[in-house]
XYZ file of C-alpha atoms in Angstrom:
442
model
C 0.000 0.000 0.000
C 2.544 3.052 0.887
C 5.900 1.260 -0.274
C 6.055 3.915 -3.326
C 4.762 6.643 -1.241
C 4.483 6.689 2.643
C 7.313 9.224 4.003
C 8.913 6.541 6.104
C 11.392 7.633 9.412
C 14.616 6.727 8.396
C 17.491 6.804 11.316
C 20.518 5.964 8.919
C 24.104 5.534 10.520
C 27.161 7.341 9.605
C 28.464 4.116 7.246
C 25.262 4.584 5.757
C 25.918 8.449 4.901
C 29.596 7.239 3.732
C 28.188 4.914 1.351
C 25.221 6.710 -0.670
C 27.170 10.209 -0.287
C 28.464 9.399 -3.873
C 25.540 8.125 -5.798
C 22.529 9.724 -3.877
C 21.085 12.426 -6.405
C 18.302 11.850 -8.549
C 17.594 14.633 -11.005
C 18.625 17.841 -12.215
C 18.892 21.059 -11.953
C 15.671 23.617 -12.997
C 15.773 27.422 -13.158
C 19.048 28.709 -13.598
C 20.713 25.122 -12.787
C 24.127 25.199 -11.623
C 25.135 24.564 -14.925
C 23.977 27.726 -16.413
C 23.708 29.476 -12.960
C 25.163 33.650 -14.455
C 28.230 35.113 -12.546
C 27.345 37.515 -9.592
C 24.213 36.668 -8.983
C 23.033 35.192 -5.737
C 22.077 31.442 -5.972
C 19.526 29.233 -3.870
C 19.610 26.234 -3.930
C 16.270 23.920 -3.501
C 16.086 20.285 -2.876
C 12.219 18.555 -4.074
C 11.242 15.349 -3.415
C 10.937 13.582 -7.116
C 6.970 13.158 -8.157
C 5.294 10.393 -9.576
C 4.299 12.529 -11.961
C 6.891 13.877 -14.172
C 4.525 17.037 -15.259
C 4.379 17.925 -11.943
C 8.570 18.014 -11.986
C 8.656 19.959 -14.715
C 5.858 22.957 -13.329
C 8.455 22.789 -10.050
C 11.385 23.225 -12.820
C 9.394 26.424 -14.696
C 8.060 27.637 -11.574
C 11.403 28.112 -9.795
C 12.886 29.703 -13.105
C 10.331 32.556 -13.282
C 11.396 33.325 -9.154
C 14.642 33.201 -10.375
C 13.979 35.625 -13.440
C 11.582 38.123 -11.425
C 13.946 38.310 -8.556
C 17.386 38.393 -10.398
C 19.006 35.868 -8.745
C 19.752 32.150 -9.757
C 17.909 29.064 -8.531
C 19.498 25.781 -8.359
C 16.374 22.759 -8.634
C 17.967 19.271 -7.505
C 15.013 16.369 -7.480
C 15.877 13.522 -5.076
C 14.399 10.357 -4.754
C 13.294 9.788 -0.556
C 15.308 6.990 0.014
C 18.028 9.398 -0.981
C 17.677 12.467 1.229
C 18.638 11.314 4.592
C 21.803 10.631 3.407
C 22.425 14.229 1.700
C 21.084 15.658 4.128
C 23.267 14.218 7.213
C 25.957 14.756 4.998
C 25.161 18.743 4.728
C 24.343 19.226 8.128
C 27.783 17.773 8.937
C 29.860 20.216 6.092
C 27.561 23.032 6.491
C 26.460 23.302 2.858
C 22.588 22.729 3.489
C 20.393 23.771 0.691
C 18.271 27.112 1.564
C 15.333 25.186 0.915
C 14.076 22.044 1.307
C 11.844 19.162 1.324
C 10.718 17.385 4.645
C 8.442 15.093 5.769
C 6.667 15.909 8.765
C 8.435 13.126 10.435
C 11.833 14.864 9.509
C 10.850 18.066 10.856
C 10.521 16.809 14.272
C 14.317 14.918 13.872
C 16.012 18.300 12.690
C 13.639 20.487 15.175
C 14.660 17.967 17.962
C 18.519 18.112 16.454
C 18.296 22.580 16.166
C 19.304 22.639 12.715
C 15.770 24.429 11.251
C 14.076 28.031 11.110
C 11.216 28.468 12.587
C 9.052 29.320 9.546
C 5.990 30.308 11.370
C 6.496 34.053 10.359
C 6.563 31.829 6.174
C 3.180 30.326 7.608
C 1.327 32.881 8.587
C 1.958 35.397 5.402
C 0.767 32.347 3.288
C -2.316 32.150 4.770
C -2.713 35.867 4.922
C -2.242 35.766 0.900
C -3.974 32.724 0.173
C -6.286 31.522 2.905
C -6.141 28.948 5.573
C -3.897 25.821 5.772
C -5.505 22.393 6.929
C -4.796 22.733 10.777
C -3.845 18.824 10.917
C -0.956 19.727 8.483
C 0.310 22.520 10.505
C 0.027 20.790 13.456
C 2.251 17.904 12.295
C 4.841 20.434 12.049
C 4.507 22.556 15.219
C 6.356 22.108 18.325
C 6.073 24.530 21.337
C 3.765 26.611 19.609
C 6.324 27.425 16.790
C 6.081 25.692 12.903
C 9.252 24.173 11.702
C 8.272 23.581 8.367
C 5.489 24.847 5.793
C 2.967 22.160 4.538
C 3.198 22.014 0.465
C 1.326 18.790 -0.193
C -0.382 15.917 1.497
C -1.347 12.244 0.412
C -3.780 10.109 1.849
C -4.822 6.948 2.792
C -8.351 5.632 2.003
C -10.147 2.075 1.385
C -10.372 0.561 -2.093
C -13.338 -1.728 -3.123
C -14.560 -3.821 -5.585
C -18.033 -2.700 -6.495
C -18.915 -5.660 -8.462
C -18.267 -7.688 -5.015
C -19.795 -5.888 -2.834
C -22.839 -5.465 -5.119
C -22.734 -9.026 -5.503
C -22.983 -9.731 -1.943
C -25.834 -7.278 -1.760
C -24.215 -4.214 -0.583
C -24.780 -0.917 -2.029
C -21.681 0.628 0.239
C -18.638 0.465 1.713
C -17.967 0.095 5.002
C -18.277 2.928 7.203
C -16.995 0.740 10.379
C -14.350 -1.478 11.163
C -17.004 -4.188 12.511
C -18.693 -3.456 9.626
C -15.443 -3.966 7.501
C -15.311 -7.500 9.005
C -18.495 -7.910 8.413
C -18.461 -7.471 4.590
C -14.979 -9.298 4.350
C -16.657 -12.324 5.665
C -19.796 -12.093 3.351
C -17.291 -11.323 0.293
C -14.928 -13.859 0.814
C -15.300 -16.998 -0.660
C -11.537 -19.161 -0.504
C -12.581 -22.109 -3.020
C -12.319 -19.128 -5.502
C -9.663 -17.681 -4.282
C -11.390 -14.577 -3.323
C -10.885 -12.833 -0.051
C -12.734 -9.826 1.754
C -9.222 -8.022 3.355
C -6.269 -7.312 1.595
C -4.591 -7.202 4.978
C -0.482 -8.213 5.041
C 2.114 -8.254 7.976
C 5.141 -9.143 6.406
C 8.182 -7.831 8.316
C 9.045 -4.898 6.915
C 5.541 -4.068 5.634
C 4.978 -0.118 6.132
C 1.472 -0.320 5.372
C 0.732 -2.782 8.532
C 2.066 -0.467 10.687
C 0.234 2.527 9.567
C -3.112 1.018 9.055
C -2.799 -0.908 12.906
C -2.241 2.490 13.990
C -5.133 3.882 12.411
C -7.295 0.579 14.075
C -6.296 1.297 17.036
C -6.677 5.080 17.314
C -9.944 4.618 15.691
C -10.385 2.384 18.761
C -8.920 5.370 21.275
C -5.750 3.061 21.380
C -2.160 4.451 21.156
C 0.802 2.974 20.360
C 2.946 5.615 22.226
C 2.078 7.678 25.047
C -1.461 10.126 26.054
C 1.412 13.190 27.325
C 4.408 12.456 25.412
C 6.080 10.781 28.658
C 4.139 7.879 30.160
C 3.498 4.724 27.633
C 0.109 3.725 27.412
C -0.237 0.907 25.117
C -1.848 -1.496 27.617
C -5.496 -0.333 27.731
C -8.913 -1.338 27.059
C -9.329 0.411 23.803
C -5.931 -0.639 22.707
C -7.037 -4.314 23.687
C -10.688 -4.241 21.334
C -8.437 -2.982 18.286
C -6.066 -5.794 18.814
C -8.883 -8.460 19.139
C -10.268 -7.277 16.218
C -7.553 -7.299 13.975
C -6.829 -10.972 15.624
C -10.589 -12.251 14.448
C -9.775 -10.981 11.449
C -6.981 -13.269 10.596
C -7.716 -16.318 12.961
C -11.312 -16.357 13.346
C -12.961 -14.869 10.168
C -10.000 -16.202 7.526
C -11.199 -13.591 5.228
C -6.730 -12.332 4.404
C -5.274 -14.434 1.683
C -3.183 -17.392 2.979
C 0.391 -15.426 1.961
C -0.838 -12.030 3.573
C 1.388 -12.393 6.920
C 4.080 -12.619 4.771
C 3.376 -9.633 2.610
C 4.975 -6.861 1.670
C 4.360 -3.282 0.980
C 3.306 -4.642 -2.427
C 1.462 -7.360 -1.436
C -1.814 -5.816 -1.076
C -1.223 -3.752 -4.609
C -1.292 -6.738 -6.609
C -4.111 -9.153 -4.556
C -6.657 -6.155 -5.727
C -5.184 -6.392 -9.101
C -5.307 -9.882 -9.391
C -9.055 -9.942 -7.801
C -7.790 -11.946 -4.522
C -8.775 -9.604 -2.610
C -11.878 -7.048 -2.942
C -10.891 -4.802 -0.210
C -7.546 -2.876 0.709
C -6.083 0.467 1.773
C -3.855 2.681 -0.043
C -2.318 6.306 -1.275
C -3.608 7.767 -4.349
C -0.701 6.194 -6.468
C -2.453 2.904 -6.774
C -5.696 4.790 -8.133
C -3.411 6.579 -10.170
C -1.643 3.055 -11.453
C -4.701 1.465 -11.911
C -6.518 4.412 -14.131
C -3.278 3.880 -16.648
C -3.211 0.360 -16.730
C -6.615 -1.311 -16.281
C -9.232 1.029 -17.437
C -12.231 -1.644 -16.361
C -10.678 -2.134 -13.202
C -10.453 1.779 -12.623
C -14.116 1.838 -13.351
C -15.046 -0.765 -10.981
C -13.173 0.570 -8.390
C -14.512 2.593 -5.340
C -12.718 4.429 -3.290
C -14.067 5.585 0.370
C -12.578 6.731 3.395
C -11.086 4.217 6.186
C -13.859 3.056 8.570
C -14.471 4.469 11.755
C -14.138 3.184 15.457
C -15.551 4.002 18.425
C -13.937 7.174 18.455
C -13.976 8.176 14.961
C -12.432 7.694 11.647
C -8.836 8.007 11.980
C -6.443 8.330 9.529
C -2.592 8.301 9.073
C -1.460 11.438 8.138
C 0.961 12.187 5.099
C 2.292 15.902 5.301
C 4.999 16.529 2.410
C 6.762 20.150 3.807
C 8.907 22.758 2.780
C 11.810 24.082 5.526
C 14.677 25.977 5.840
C 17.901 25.279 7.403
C 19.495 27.266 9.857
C 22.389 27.448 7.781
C 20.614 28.536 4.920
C 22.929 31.603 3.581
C 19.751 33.305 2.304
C 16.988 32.858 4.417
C 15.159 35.963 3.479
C 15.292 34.620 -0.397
C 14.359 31.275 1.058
C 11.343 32.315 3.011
C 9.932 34.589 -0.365
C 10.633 31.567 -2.492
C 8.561 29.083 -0.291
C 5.723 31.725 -0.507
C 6.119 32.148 -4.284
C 5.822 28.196 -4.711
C 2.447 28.331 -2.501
C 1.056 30.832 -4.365
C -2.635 29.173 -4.622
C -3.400 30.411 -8.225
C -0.004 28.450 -9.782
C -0.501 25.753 -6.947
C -3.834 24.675 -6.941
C -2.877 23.529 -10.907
C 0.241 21.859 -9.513
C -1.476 20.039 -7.389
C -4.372 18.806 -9.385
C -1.694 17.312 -12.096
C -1.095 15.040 -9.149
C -4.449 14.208 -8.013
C -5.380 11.894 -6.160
C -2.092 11.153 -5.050
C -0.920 14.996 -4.335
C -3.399 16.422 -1.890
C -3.948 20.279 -1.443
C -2.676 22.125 1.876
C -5.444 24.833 1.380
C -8.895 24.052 2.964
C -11.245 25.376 0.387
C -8.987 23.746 -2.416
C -10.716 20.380 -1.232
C -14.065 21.935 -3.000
C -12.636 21.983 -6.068
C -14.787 19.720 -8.424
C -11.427 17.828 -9.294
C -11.380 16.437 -5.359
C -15.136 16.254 -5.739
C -15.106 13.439 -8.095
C -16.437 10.077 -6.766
C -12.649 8.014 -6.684
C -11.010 11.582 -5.275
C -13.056 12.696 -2.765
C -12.121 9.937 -0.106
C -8.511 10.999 -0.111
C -9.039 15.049 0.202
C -12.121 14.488 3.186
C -9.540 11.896 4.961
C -7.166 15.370 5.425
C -9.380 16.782 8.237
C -9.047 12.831 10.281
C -5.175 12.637 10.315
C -3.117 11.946 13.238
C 0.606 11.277 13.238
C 3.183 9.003 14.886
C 3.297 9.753 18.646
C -0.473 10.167 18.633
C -2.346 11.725 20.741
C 0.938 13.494 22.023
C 2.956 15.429 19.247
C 5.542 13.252 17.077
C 8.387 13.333 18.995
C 12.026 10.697 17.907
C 10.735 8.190 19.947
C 7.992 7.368 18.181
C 9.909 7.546 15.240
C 12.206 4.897 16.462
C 8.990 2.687 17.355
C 7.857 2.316 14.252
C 11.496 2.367 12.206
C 11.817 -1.212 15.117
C 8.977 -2.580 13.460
C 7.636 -4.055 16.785
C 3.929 -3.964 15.242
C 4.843 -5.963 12.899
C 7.085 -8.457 15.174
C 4.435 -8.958 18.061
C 1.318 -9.455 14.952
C 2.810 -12.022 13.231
C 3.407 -13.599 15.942
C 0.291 -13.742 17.358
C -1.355 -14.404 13.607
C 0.466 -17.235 13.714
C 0.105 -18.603 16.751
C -3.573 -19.396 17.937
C -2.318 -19.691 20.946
C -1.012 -16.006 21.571
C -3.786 -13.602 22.409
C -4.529 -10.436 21.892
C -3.758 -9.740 25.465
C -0.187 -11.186 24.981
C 0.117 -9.141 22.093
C -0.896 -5.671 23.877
C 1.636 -6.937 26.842
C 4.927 -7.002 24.873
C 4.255 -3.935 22.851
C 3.663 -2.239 25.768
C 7.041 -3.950 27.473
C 8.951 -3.509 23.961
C 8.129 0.341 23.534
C 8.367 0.858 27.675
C 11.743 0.148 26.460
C 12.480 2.384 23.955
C 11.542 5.256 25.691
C 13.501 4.610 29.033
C 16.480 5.126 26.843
C-alpha cells in the first residue's frame, strides 16, 4: 500500500551516509541550474522530493525559473528520490552546505527540530495564509512544536479504502464500510476461498509499512495508542488498545477472510491481490488509483474508493504531510522564506497540485471543494485530510515514536500472534507495551 509513497522515518548511521554520499542524487537542476547558474548573482539552492508525476517536476522546474527571473538571482532545482535524502542531508548538516530550501516530511521536521538545525518558519506560515487563505490545521500541526512551525505544509497524500463494487454489489451491498465491525463484516460475506477470493487485503510481512500505519489507524480509531497520552508515560496497555487488537486478531484467525500469503506480505502485497481480484478490499495512497486508471481502465471503473472506517472514536487516519523548511544554515533565508511563498502561491498551486491528483493532496482548505477532489474516486482521499493523526499520537511526534515504528515491533508482536492461535490479543498488547516501555527509558 505506501511502499512507493508513505514518508517513512529513516534513522541511517554514519556508514550509511559514507556509502550513498556518492551516488545519492536523482535529477537535475531547474531554473538557472548550476550549470547555467550567471556570474554575480546570488544562488539558492532547492532540494524537491521527485513526483510520480513527471509534469508535476517539470511545473516545479518552470516555476522556480520565473522566481529566479523576477527576482534576479539564480535558482538551483535538484530532485531527489526519498530513500536518498537522509543521506544528503546528514551529509550537509555535517559540512555546512545545506540547501536554503528544502523538502521534509513531517516526520523529519521533528528529527532536525529535535537536532536545532531548522528556522522556525511560522512568520513563512502565517503570510501564506494571509495571501492565500487557511492551511488544513492537521498539516500545521504535524509540524509545530512549542507553539512554533518548523516547516510549511506544500502537499499531502492520503490513505483511504479501495473496493470492488462488483463484489460488494454481488454480496448485496450498495456501500462500503463505514466501520471497522462493519469492515469484518463485509470481508466475511465477500470472501469466498474455493475461488480464491478474499474480503481483506490485509499483510504483515516484516518490513511491511502499510501494517504499521493502518494498525495504527485501528487502534486510534479504537482510542488506542501505540505511544504515550502526554508524550512521557506509555500507554499501550489499555482497554481500547485491547478491542483494536482483538479485532484485527478475528480478522486473521477467526474470520480467515486475508489471503493465505498475507502475513508474509509486503508493501506490495496488497497492490497486486486487488489487481489480481484476490482480494476485494484494501487500503492505499492515491498512487495505486493513479496506477490502476493507466493500466486497467475496467478495473479503474469498478473501483470505489471511500474513506477508512471508523471506530468508536472516529475515523482516523494516518497522516501524510509533504513540507517545505529551511535550514538554519541557509545563507539566504530571506530569499528562502519569499521563495517558499512564491511556490504556494494558490493560483499556480492549486494547478500543480491537481496534475497530481489523487495522489498529491492540497494544503489549502477550500482547495478540497474543487470539483477535481469532488469526483467520486477523489473525494475519499481530500475528506480523509481533516481525520489525520501522526506518529506519537495523541501526544505530538516526537524521535521516539519515530524509532517505534522504524523497530517494526507492530509488525514483530502481529505475526506472531497471527500465527500462533495460541497467543492472544492480550499477549500481544503486553509485549508492545514492554517492547516500547523500552524504547523510551532510553
Amino acid at each position: 500500500m505506501m511502499k512507493m509513497k508513505k514518508n517513512s522515518i529513516r534513522w541511517v548511521t554514519a556508514a550509511l551516509v559514507m556509502i550513498l554520499m556518492a551516488g545519492c542524487s536523482v535529477g537535475g537542476t531547474g531554473g538557472s541550474g548550476s550549470g547555467d547558474a550567471e556570474p554575480g548573482k546570488e544562488t539558492l539552492t532547492f532540494w524537491m522530493k521527485k513526483q510520480m508525476f513527471e509534469e508535476q517536476n517539470q511545473m516545479i522546474q518552470e516555476r522556480a525559473k520565473q522566481f529566479g527571473e523576477e527576482h534576479g538571482v539564480n535558482v538551483n532545482v535538484e530532485f531527489i528520490a526519498y530513500e536518498d535524502f537522509y543521506p544528503k542531508w546528514s551529509a550537509a548538516i555535517e559540512s555546512g552546505t545545506t540547501p536554503d530550501v528544502s523538502f521534509f516530511g513531517y516526520q523529519e521536521v521533528g528529527q532536525f527540530y529535535a537536532k536545532d538545525v531548522l528556522e522556525d518558519v511560522t512568520d513563512v506560515v502565517g503570510s501564506v495564509e494571509n495571501t492565500n487563505g487557511e492551511i488544513q490545521d492537521s498539516l500545521k500541526t504535524s509540524v509545530t512544536f512549542e507553539d512554533k512551525l518548523y516547516g510549511v505544509p506544500f502537499w499531502t497524500e492520503s490513505t483511504a479504502l479501495y473496493y470492488r463494487k462488483d463484489m460488494l454489489q454481488a454480496a448485496g451491498y450498495s456501500e462500503p464500510p463505514g466501520t471497522w465491525e462493519e469492515f469484518r463484516e463485509m470481508a466475511k460475506a465477500l470472501t469466498d476461498s474455493s475461488k480464491g477470493i478474499y474480503g481483506a487485503g490485509l499483510g504483515y510481512g516484516k518490513g511491511n509499512s502499510d501494517a504499521e500505519w493502518l494498525t495504527r489507524a485501528i487502534i486510534w480509531s479504537y482510542g488506542g495508542s501505540l505511544d504515550t497520552e502526554d508524550g512521557k508515560n506509555v500507554a499501550v496497555n489499555t482497554p481500547e488498545t485491547l478491542q483494536a487488537v482483538q479485532l484485527i486478531r478475528d480478522i486473521f484467525i477467526e474470520d480467515k477472510v486475508t489471503p493465505p500469503s498475507s502475513i508474509g506480505w509486503d508493501d506490495s502485497g496488497n497492490n497486486k491481490s486487488y489487481l489480481s481480484g484476490q482480494s476485494a478490499m484494501i487500503f492505499n495512497v492515491g498512487s495505486l488509483a493513479a496506477t490502476i486508471k493507466n493500466d486497467n481502465p475496467e478495473l479503474y471503473e469498478n473501483t470505489g474508493i471511500a474513506m477508512l472506517p471508523a471506530g468508536p472514536k472516529g475515523a482516523v487516519v494516518p497522516g501524510i504531510s509533504n513540507n517545505l523548511g529551511i535550514f538554519k544554515a541557509s545563507a539566504n533565508k530571506e530569499l528562502a522564506k519569499s521563495f517558499i511563498e512564491y511556490m504556494t502561491d494558490k493560483a499556480w498551486y492549486g494547478q500543480w497540485v491537481q496534475n497530481g491528483a489523487p495522489l498529491t493532496g492540497p494544503i489549502y482548505t477550500d482547495l478540497a471543494n474543487e470539483s477535481v477532489w469532488q469526483e467520486e474516486k477523489n473525494k475519499g482521499f481530500v475528506d480523509s485530510i481533516a481525520h489525520f493523526a501522526f506518529l506519537g499520537y495523541p501526544a505530538e511526534y516526537s524521535p521516539k515514536a519515530g524509532e517505534i515504528y522504524n523497530l517494526r515491533y507492530v509488525n514483530d508482536v502481529f505475526q506472531k500472534m497471527l500465527l500462533d492461535s495460541g497467543f492472544t490479543a492480550q499477549q500481544a498488547v503486553d509485549e508492545l507495551q514492554s517492547k516500547i516501555e523500552a524504547v523510551y527509558a532510553k
